[in-house]
Amino acid sequence: ITIQRLETSDATRLSETFTLVESFLRIEQCLYTHSKTCLAKGWSLGAEHGDCAVPPPTQVQISSLVPYWMGNATKCETVACDVTVTPQTTTFIVAPNASGKSTFLRSLAAAVILDKSGLCVPYANPGSARLGQVWDLVLLRMPASDDPVSGLSAFAFEARDLADILTRATSRSLVLLDEISRGTSVRDAIAINIELVRELRKSTLYFSTHLHELLEEERVENIGMMSFGDDHALLPGALRPSLPLRVCE
């Protein structure tokens, strides 16, 4: 057997080829797994994306939106919800602790990203939502821990993320904010939340909060409200009791 010694340039090209083939195989495996999951769970293929210059629909109906990542990995029963999203409006989510607010925000963000990627989406109305055409950017801010190594407290970490959101958000953005300003006083938190809502009023904003004072604030106008009941079903209006002691029990 004759072994020919490769030149450095040839070896580099061969290595790059193997890396490229490996990447394609991984993508193929991911697409196969995704397709298998979609068939098993009855997901829908997102609507065909048209020209991005076309104005988005005035309302988007989403039926049976589910938190797909929970599945059999949790003892909690997943509840599908139907939601009507009106672009460029603000909706407060006011509901008790552990009712499903954060899960809903994650589910909506995941559905838009999957649809925008041309993949199947965990809802039941194929071809009608057109989520990928409605929004060009998804900005999600969930509660996070601190970063002592960088000298950032939990509140400072949050403030940095919010500054980035305020800089990047446009009228075609879906902004999802979960219980902002929990690391400061109630008075300061209300002031911060009011300004956030006012600055993001041109985006499609979903804002979960336990600060019920925001609902009475005159400086916050044209706000929709939604909540979740004991069975985690989506409801119109606000459920003000946070019920923290029930969660502690």
Short mmCIF file of C-alpha atoms in Angstrom, two decimals:
data_model
loop_
_atom_site.label_atom_id
_atom_site.label_comp_id
_atom_site.label_asym_id
_atom_site.label_seq_id
_atom_site.Cartn_x
_atom_site.Cartn_y
_atom_site.Cartn_z
CA ILE A 1 0.00 0.00 0.00
CA THR A 2 1.42 3.32 -1.05
CA ILE A 3 0.63 6.24 1.21
CA GLN A 4 1.03 9.56 -0.47
CA ARG A 5 1.90 12.40 1.81
CA LEU A 6 -0.56 15.24 1.47
CA GLU A 7 0.57 18.78 1.10
CA THR A 8 -0.52 21.15 3.86
CA SER A 9 -3.03 22.92 1.60
CA ASP A 10 -4.55 19.59 0.47
CA ALA A 11 -4.84 18.37 4.04
CA THR A 12 -6.58 21.60 5.02
CA ARG A 13 -9.07 21.30 2.17
CA LEU A 14 -9.74 17.66 3.05
CA SER A 15 -10.34 18.58 6.69
CA GLU A 16 -12.74 21.35 5.67
CA THR A 17 -14.62 18.91 3.42
CA PHE A 18 -15.03 16.39 6.23
CA THR A 19 -16.26 19.16 8.55
CA LEU A 20 -18.79 20.29 5.97
CA VAL A 21 -20.08 16.75 5.40
CA GLU A 22 -20.36 16.23 9.17
CA SER A 23 -22.39 19.45 9.46
CA PHE A 24 -24.78 18.34 6.70
CA LEU A 25 -25.27 14.98 8.40
CA ARG A 26 -26.10 16.67 11.69
CA ILE A 27 -28.62 18.95 9.95
CA GLU A 28 -30.19 15.94 8.24
CA GLN A 29 -30.48 14.13 11.58
CA CYS A 30 -32.11 17.19 13.19
CA LEU A 31 -34.62 17.55 10.34
CA TYR A 32 -35.49 13.84 10.54
CA THR A 33 -36.05 14.06 14.30
CA HIS A 34 -38.09 17.23 13.87
CA SER A 35 -40.29 15.65 11.17
CA LYS A 36 -40.82 12.52 13.25
CA THR A 37 -41.84 14.60 16.26
CA CYS A 38 -44.23 16.72 14.17
CA LEU A 39 -45.99 13.67 12.76
CA ALA A 40 -46.31 12.09 16.20
CA LYS A 41 -47.70 15.23 17.85
CA GLY A 42 -49.79 16.55 14.98
CA TRP A 43 -47.96 19.83 14.49
CA SER A 44 -48.73 22.11 11.56
CA LEU A 45 -46.46 23.27 8.79
CA GLY A 46 -46.22 27.05 8.90
CA ALA A 47 -47.89 29.12 6.22
CA GLU A 48 -45.97 29.89 3.05
CA HIS A 49 -44.11 33.13 3.55
CA GLY A 50 -44.90 35.84 1.07
CA ASP A 51 -43.27 39.15 0.35
CA CYS A 52 -42.04 40.77 3.57
CA ALA A 53 -43.09 44.14 2.13
CA VAL A 54 -46.73 43.08 2.34
CA PRO A 55 -48.42 44.60 5.43
CA PRO A 56 -48.96 42.01 8.19
CA PRO A 57 -52.52 40.89 8.99
CA THR A 58 -54.48 42.90 11.54
CA GLN A 59 -55.03 39.79 13.67
CA VAL A 60 -53.40 36.39 13.96
CA GLN A 61 -55.39 33.40 15.21
CA ILE A 62 -53.38 30.65 16.90
CA SER A 63 -55.23 27.48 17.88
CA SER A 64 -54.04 24.85 20.36
CA LEU A 65 -50.63 26.36 21.03
CA VAL A 66 -48.70 23.95 23.26
CA PRO A 67 -45.41 24.03 25.20
CA TYR A 68 -43.87 21.29 23.08
CA TRP A 69 -40.69 20.89 25.16
CA MET A 70 -42.59 19.66 28.21
CA GLY A 71 -44.11 16.51 26.70
CA ASN A 72 -43.43 13.41 28.79
CA ALA A 73 -40.50 15.00 30.58
CA THR A 74 -42.71 16.48 33.29
CA LYS A 75 -45.54 15.34 35.51
CA CYS A 76 -47.39 18.58 34.81
CA GLU A 77 -50.25 18.29 32.35
CA THR A 78 -49.75 20.49 29.30
CA VAL A 79 -52.74 22.58 28.30
CA ALA A 80 -53.17 23.88 24.76
CA CYS A 81 -54.47 27.43 24.45
CA ASP A 82 -56.12 29.48 21.73
CA VAL A 83 -54.96 33.06 21.38
CA THR A 84 -55.70 35.97 19.07
CA VAL A 85 -52.66 38.19 18.58
CA THR A 86 -53.11 41.74 17.34
CA PRO A 87 -49.82 43.14 16.02
CA GLN A 88 -48.53 46.42 17.42
CA THR A 89 -50.59 46.23 20.61
CA THR A 90 -49.70 45.66 24.26
CA THR A 91 -51.19 42.88 26.39
CA PHE A 92 -50.67 42.47 30.13
CA ILE A 93 -50.70 38.92 31.48
CA VAL A 94 -51.91 39.13 35.07
CA ALA A 95 -52.44 35.77 36.75
CA PRO A 96 -51.49 33.82 39.89
CA ASN A 97 -48.08 32.27 40.48
CA ALA A 98 -47.42 29.00 38.63
CA SER A 99 -50.44 29.50 36.36
CA GLY A 100 -48.53 29.36 33.06
CA LYS A 101 -47.51 32.93 32.22
CA SER A 102 -43.84 32.18 31.50
CA THR A 103 -44.71 28.97 29.68
CA PHE A 104 -47.07 30.85 27.37
CA LEU A 105 -44.41 33.44 26.53
CA ARG A 106 -41.88 30.72 25.73
CA SER A 107 -44.44 28.83 23.62
CA LEU A 108 -45.30 31.90 21.55
CA ALA A 109 -41.64 32.75 21.00
CA ALA A 110 -40.83 29.18 19.95
CA ALA A 111 -43.79 29.07 17.53
CA VAL A 112 -42.70 32.25 15.75
CA ILE A 113 -39.06 31.13 15.49
CA LEU A 114 -40.01 27.67 14.16
CA ASP A 115 -42.39 29.19 11.60
CA LYS A 116 -39.79 31.75 10.54
CA SER A 117 -37.33 28.89 10.01
CA GLY A 118 -39.77 27.07 7.72
CA LEU A 119 -40.29 24.24 10.21
CA CYS A 120 -43.41 22.71 11.72
CA VAL A 121 -45.09 24.66 14.50
CA PRO A 122 -46.80 23.37 17.68
CA TYR A 123 -50.30 24.66 16.95
CA ALA A 124 -53.31 23.25 15.14
CA ASN A 125 -54.25 25.72 12.40
CA PRO A 126 -52.03 25.06 9.35
CA GLY A 127 -51.56 27.85 6.86
CA SER A 128 -53.50 30.46 8.81
CA ALA A 129 -51.18 32.01 11.36
CA ARG A 130 -48.35 33.24 9.09
CA LEU A 131 -46.30 34.01 12.17
CA GLY A 132 -43.04 34.24 10.28
CA GLN A 133 -44.41 37.01 8.07
CA VAL A 134 -45.87 39.07 10.88
CA TRP A 135 -42.70 39.61 12.92
CA ASP A 136 -39.10 39.97 11.84
CA LEU A 137 -37.60 39.77 15.33
CA VAL A 138 -38.46 38.01 18.60
CA LEU A 139 -37.15 39.57 21.82
CA LEU A 140 -37.75 37.47 24.94
CA ARG A 141 -36.66 38.46 28.45
CA MET A 142 -37.17 35.91 31.22
CA PRO A 143 -36.00 36.16 34.86
CA ALA A 144 -32.30 35.34 35.13
CA SER A 145 -29.63 35.00 37.80
CA ASP A 146 -26.83 37.41 38.54
CA ASP A 147 -23.33 37.42 37.05
CA PRO A 148 -20.87 38.19 39.89
CA VAL A 149 -17.84 37.52 37.70
CA SER A 150 -18.86 40.42 35.44
CA GLY A 151 -19.87 42.56 38.40
CA LEU A 152 -23.58 42.43 37.49
CA SER A 153 -26.37 41.93 39.99
CA ALA A 154 -29.61 40.29 38.83
CA PHE A 155 -31.16 43.74 38.41
CA ALA A 156 -28.14 45.09 36.50
CA PHE A 157 -28.16 42.01 34.28
CA GLU A 158 -31.84 42.63 33.54
CA ALA A 159 -31.25 46.34 32.88
CA ARG A 160 -28.57 45.50 30.31
CA ASP A 161 -30.93 43.12 28.50
CA LEU A 162 -33.74 45.67 28.52
CA ALA A 163 -31.44 48.34 27.09
CA ASP A 164 -30.64 45.97 24.22
CA ILE A 165 -34.36 45.28 23.64
CA LEU A 166 -35.22 48.98 23.61
CA THR A 167 -32.46 49.60 21.06
CA ARG A 168 -33.46 46.79 18.70
CA ALA A 169 -37.27 46.68 18.91
CA THR A 170 -39.27 47.96 15.93
CA SER A 171 -42.91 47.94 14.86
CA ARG A 172 -42.32 44.47 13.37
CA SER A 173 -40.91 43.01 16.60
CA LEU A 174 -42.56 40.59 19.01
CA VAL A 175 -41.42 41.56 22.52
CA LEU A 176 -42.11 39.19 25.43
CA LEU A 177 -41.25 40.43 28.93
CA ASP A 178 -41.70 38.31 32.03
CA GLU A 179 -42.02 39.97 35.46
CA ILE A 180 -39.62 42.85 34.97
CA SER A 181 -37.94 44.70 37.88
CA ARG A 182 -38.43 42.13 40.59
CA GLY A 183 -35.01 43.07 42.00
CA THR A 184 -35.94 46.57 43.12
CA SER A 185 -38.63 48.37 45.15
CA VAL A 186 -42.27 48.26 44.09
CA ARG A 187 -42.31 52.01 43.49
CA ASP A 188 -39.24 51.92 41.25
CA ALA A 189 -40.48 48.78 39.49
CA ILE A 190 -43.79 50.43 38.59
CA ALA A 191 -41.99 53.48 37.19
CA ILE A 192 -39.64 51.31 35.12
CA ASN A 193 -42.47 49.15 33.81
CA ILE A 194 -44.55 52.18 32.79
CA GLU A 195 -41.70 53.60 30.74
CA LEU A 196 -40.99 50.21 29.16
CA VAL A 197 -44.60 49.86 28.03
CA ARG A 198 -44.65 53.39 26.65
CA GLU A 199 -41.36 52.96 24.76
CA LEU A 200 -42.42 49.61 23.27
CA ARG A 201 -45.98 50.61 22.36
CA LYS A 202 -45.26 50.34 18.61
CA SER A 203 -44.13 46.71 18.94
CA THR A 204 -46.28 43.67 19.68
CA LEU A 205 -45.76 43.45 23.43
CA TYR A 206 -46.77 40.73 25.89
CA PHE A 207 -45.97 41.73 29.45
CA SER A 208 -46.49 39.40 32.41
CA THR A 209 -46.55 41.06 35.82
CA HIS A 210 -47.73 40.87 39.43
CA LEU A 211 -47.68 44.67 39.73
CA HIS A 212 -51.42 45.21 39.73
CA GLU A 213 -50.92 48.94 40.16
CA LEU A 214 -49.97 49.09 36.48
CA LEU A 215 -53.55 48.25 35.53
CA GLU A 216 -54.74 51.48 37.16
CA GLU A 217 -51.99 53.66 35.75
CA GLU A 218 -53.33 56.54 33.61
CA ARG A 219 -50.08 56.87 31.67
CA VAL A 220 -50.53 53.35 30.26
CA GLU A 221 -53.23 53.42 27.59
CA ASN A 222 -54.87 50.99 25.16
CA ILE A 223 -53.77 47.89 27.05
CA GLY A 224 -55.31 44.45 26.63
CA MET A 225 -55.34 41.90 29.46
CA MET A 226 -55.29 38.12 29.68
CA SER A 227 -54.78 35.56 32.42
CA PHE A 228 -54.72 31.86 33.26
CA GLY A 229 -57.11 29.99 35.53
CA ASP A 230 -56.50 27.11 37.92
CA ASP A 231 -56.60 24.67 35.00
CA HIS A 232 -53.95 26.74 33.12
CA ALA A 233 -56.55 27.67 30.49
CA LEU A 234 -56.23 31.08 28.83
CA LEU A 235 -58.84 33.61 30.02
CA PRO A 236 -59.71 37.21 29.12
CA GLY A 237 -59.15 39.91 31.73
CA ALA A 238 -56.93 39.93 34.80
CA LEU A 239 -56.83 37.61 37.81
CA ARG A 240 -55.36 39.81 40.51
CA PRO A 241 -54.71 37.39 43.40
CA SER A 242 -51.12 36.14 43.03
CA LEU A 243 -51.69 33.29 45.51
CA PRO A 244 -48.02 32.95 46.58
CA LEU A 245 -48.87 31.00 49.74
CA ARG A 246 -50.58 28.30 47.68
CA VAL A 247 -47.40 27.84 45.68
CA CYS A 248 -45.35 27.67 48.90
CA GLU A 249 -47.63 24.95 50.25
#
